[in-house]
Amino acid sequence: MQSLAKSTRNAATLDTDALIQYIIDRHHQRERLILTQLEDTILQACEKYPNNALLLSFYQKFIGVHQELLNHFELEEHDLYPKILHGEKVEWEKLTQEHIALVNSVQQLSELLTRIKQENNKISSDLVRKMVENFENFTIDVHHHMFLENMVLFKR
């Protein structure tokens, strides 16, 4: 399988139609799947450790970010991308600000997860490992996704 970095480099050379389809097929779908897997793992941990305030805080923040991303994907797929393809006016500054806000939210989740890892002895190491693995996969994918949008698609 082609590495994500190489795949991203190749995607950056696609025409606009193909790039948008690549972002939807590769990133939106993958991130939806990873977020669902991550939510399942977090819920397992919350059920097993209902009194862990840090874990509950992570879950609450995660739910907000998850919904924010799903709404963002819908907006891109049903409004932004069609406008780009039809040469209509797009509010680039607003989109860039949304991306910055999403990156900040992901960073906050990352910081909470780091604290959970540090308190690893209070939560099953298998659950923590699974949360960390899913979250790391998600953050890597998001960074490539946003690079393709901010630095390639939005610059066209």
Short mmCIF file of C-alpha atoms in Angstrom, two decimals:
data_model
loop_
_atom_site.label_atom_id
_atom_site.label_comp_id
_atom_site.label_asym_id
_atom_site.label_seq_id
_atom_site.Cartn_x
_atom_site.Cartn_y
_atom_site.Cartn_z
CA MET A 1 0.00 0.00 0.00
CA GLN A 2 1.21 3.48 -0.89
CA SER A 3 2.32 5.61 2.05
CA LEU A 4 0.06 8.49 3.05
CA ALA A 5 2.81 11.02 2.36
CA LYS A 6 3.37 9.68 -1.17
CA SER A 7 -0.37 9.46 -1.74
CA THR A 8 -0.76 13.10 -0.65
CA ARG A 9 2.06 14.21 -2.97
CA ASN A 10 0.40 12.38 -5.87
CA ALA A 11 -3.02 13.83 -5.01
CA ALA A 12 -1.57 17.34 -5.10
CA THR A 13 -0.93 16.89 -8.83
CA LEU A 14 -4.53 15.91 -9.67
CA ASP A 15 -6.92 18.22 -11.48
CA THR A 16 -9.50 19.96 -9.30
CA ASP A 17 -12.32 17.44 -9.93
CA ALA A 18 -10.10 14.48 -9.14
CA LEU A 19 -8.55 16.18 -6.09
CA ILE A 20 -11.96 16.91 -4.58
CA GLN A 21 -13.05 13.32 -5.17
CA TYR A 22 -9.80 12.08 -3.62
CA ILE A 23 -10.36 14.23 -0.50
CA ILE A 24 -13.91 12.90 -0.13
CA ASP A 25 -13.03 9.26 -0.82
CA ARG A 26 -9.69 9.11 1.00
CA HIS A 27 -9.95 11.60 3.82
CA HIS A 28 -13.58 12.28 4.65
CA GLN A 29 -14.53 8.61 4.57
CA ARG A 30 -11.43 7.48 6.46
CA GLU A 31 -11.79 10.17 9.12
CA ARG A 32 -15.46 9.30 9.62
CA LEU A 33 -14.46 5.67 10.17
CA ILE A 34 -11.59 6.50 12.53
CA LEU A 35 -13.79 8.89 14.54
CA THR A 36 -16.43 6.17 14.94
CA GLN A 37 -13.79 3.67 16.08
CA LEU A 38 -12.33 6.20 18.48
CA GLU A 39 -15.75 7.01 19.91
CA ASP A 40 -16.42 3.30 20.48
CA THR A 41 -13.12 2.93 22.33
CA ILE A 42 -13.71 6.04 24.44
CA LEU A 43 -17.20 4.79 25.34
CA GLN A 44 -15.75 1.42 26.41
CA ALA A 45 -13.28 3.23 28.63
CA CYS A 46 -15.99 5.52 30.08
CA GLU A 47 -18.21 2.52 30.85
CA LYS A 48 -15.34 0.73 32.54
CA TYR A 49 -14.12 3.84 34.42
CA PRO A 50 -17.23 6.03 34.95
CA ASN A 51 -15.59 8.07 37.73
CA ASN A 52 -12.49 9.10 35.78
CA ALA A 53 -13.00 12.86 35.35
CA LEU A 54 -10.16 13.23 32.83
CA LEU A 55 -11.57 10.50 30.62
CA LEU A 56 -15.07 12.00 30.82
CA SER A 57 -13.65 15.42 29.94
CA PHE A 58 -11.90 13.90 26.92
CA TYR A 59 -15.15 12.25 25.84
CA GLN A 60 -17.15 15.48 26.14
CA LYS A 61 -14.57 17.42 24.12
CA PHE A 62 -14.35 14.60 21.59
CA ILE A 63 -18.11 14.54 21.00
CA GLY A 64 -18.05 18.27 20.20
CA VAL A 65 -15.10 17.92 17.83
CA HIS A 66 -16.62 14.83 16.19
CA GLN A 67 -19.87 16.67 15.47
CA GLU A 68 -17.99 19.76 14.31
CA LEU A 69 -16.02 17.66 11.82
CA LEU A 70 -19.08 15.83 10.52
CA ASN A 71 -20.81 19.18 9.95
CA HIS A 72 -17.67 20.50 8.26
CA PHE A 73 -17.50 17.50 5.92
CA GLU A 74 -21.16 17.95 4.99
CA LEU A 75 -20.61 21.65 4.30
CA GLU A 76 -17.61 20.90 2.11
CA GLU A 77 -19.26 18.06 0.19
CA HIS A 78 -22.63 19.76 -0.40
CA ASP A 79 -21.72 23.45 -0.61
CA LEU A 80 -18.01 24.25 -0.90
CA TYR A 81 -16.85 21.65 -3.41
CA PRO A 82 -19.78 22.21 -5.80
CA LYS A 83 -19.07 25.96 -5.68
CA ILE A 84 -15.41 25.35 -6.49
CA LEU A 85 -16.31 23.06 -9.38
CA HIS A 86 -18.77 25.61 -10.78
CA GLY A 87 -16.36 28.53 -10.40
CA GLU A 88 -18.58 30.29 -7.86
CA LYS A 89 -17.36 32.66 -5.16
CA VAL A 90 -16.02 30.91 -2.07
CA GLU A 91 -15.25 32.53 1.29
CA TRP A 92 -11.65 31.30 1.60
CA GLU A 93 -10.92 33.28 4.77
CA LYS A 94 -13.92 31.73 6.56
CA LEU A 95 -12.82 28.23 5.53
CA THR A 96 -9.27 28.84 6.65
CA GLN A 97 -10.56 30.08 10.03
CA GLU A 98 -12.71 26.94 10.37
CA HIS A 99 -9.65 24.80 9.68
CA ILE A 100 -7.65 26.70 12.29
CA ALA A 101 -10.45 26.19 14.83
CA LEU A 102 -10.56 22.46 14.03
CA VAL A 103 -6.79 22.14 14.39
CA ASN A 104 -7.00 23.89 17.77
CA SER A 105 -9.74 21.52 18.90
CA VAL A 106 -7.70 18.51 17.81
CA GLN A 107 -4.71 19.94 19.70
CA GLN A 108 -6.82 20.26 22.86
CA LEU A 109 -7.88 16.63 22.49
CA SER A 110 -4.26 15.65 22.02
CA GLU A 111 -3.29 17.41 25.24
CA LEU A 112 -6.08 15.65 27.15
CA LEU A 113 -5.04 12.30 25.71
CA THR A 114 -1.45 12.95 26.79
CA ARG A 115 -2.69 13.51 30.33
CA ILE A 116 -4.72 10.28 30.12
CA LYS A 117 -1.59 8.41 28.97
CA GLN A 118 0.30 9.83 31.94
CA GLU A 119 -2.41 8.48 34.24
CA ASN A 120 -2.29 5.19 32.37
CA ASN A 121 -2.24 3.16 35.59
CA LYS A 122 -5.83 4.27 36.31
CA ILE A 123 -7.18 3.01 32.97
CA SER A 124 -6.62 -0.29 31.19
CA SER A 125 -3.47 0.00 29.11
CA ASP A 126 -5.21 -1.82 26.24
CA LEU A 127 -7.95 0.82 26.11
CA VAL A 128 -5.43 3.66 26.35
CA ARG A 129 -3.27 2.09 23.62
CA LYS A 130 -6.30 1.70 21.37
CA MET A 131 -7.42 5.31 21.99
CA VAL A 132 -3.91 6.63 21.31
CA GLU A 133 -3.54 4.53 18.15
CA ASN A 134 -6.90 5.65 16.73
CA PHE A 135 -6.27 9.27 17.67
CA GLU A 136 -2.79 9.29 16.13
CA ASN A 137 -4.15 7.79 12.90
CA PHE A 138 -6.84 10.46 12.89
CA THR A 139 -4.46 13.38 13.48
CA ILE A 140 -2.06 12.23 10.76
CA ASP A 141 -4.92 11.92 8.31
CA VAL A 142 -6.35 15.32 9.27
CA HIS A 143 -3.00 17.03 8.70
CA HIS A 144 -2.67 15.55 5.21
CA HIS A 145 -6.31 16.36 4.47
CA MET A 146 -5.95 20.00 5.54
CA PHE A 147 -2.69 20.34 3.62
CA LEU A 148 -4.43 19.25 0.43
CA GLU A 149 -7.26 21.71 1.02
CA ASN A 150 -5.36 24.72 2.37
CA MET A 151 -2.19 24.50 0.34
CA VAL A 152 -3.40 22.91 -2.91
CA LEU A 153 -7.17 23.14 -3.49
CA PHE A 154 -7.76 26.57 -1.96
CA LYS A 155 -4.75 28.03 -3.79
CA ARG A 156 -6.16 27.17 -7.25
#
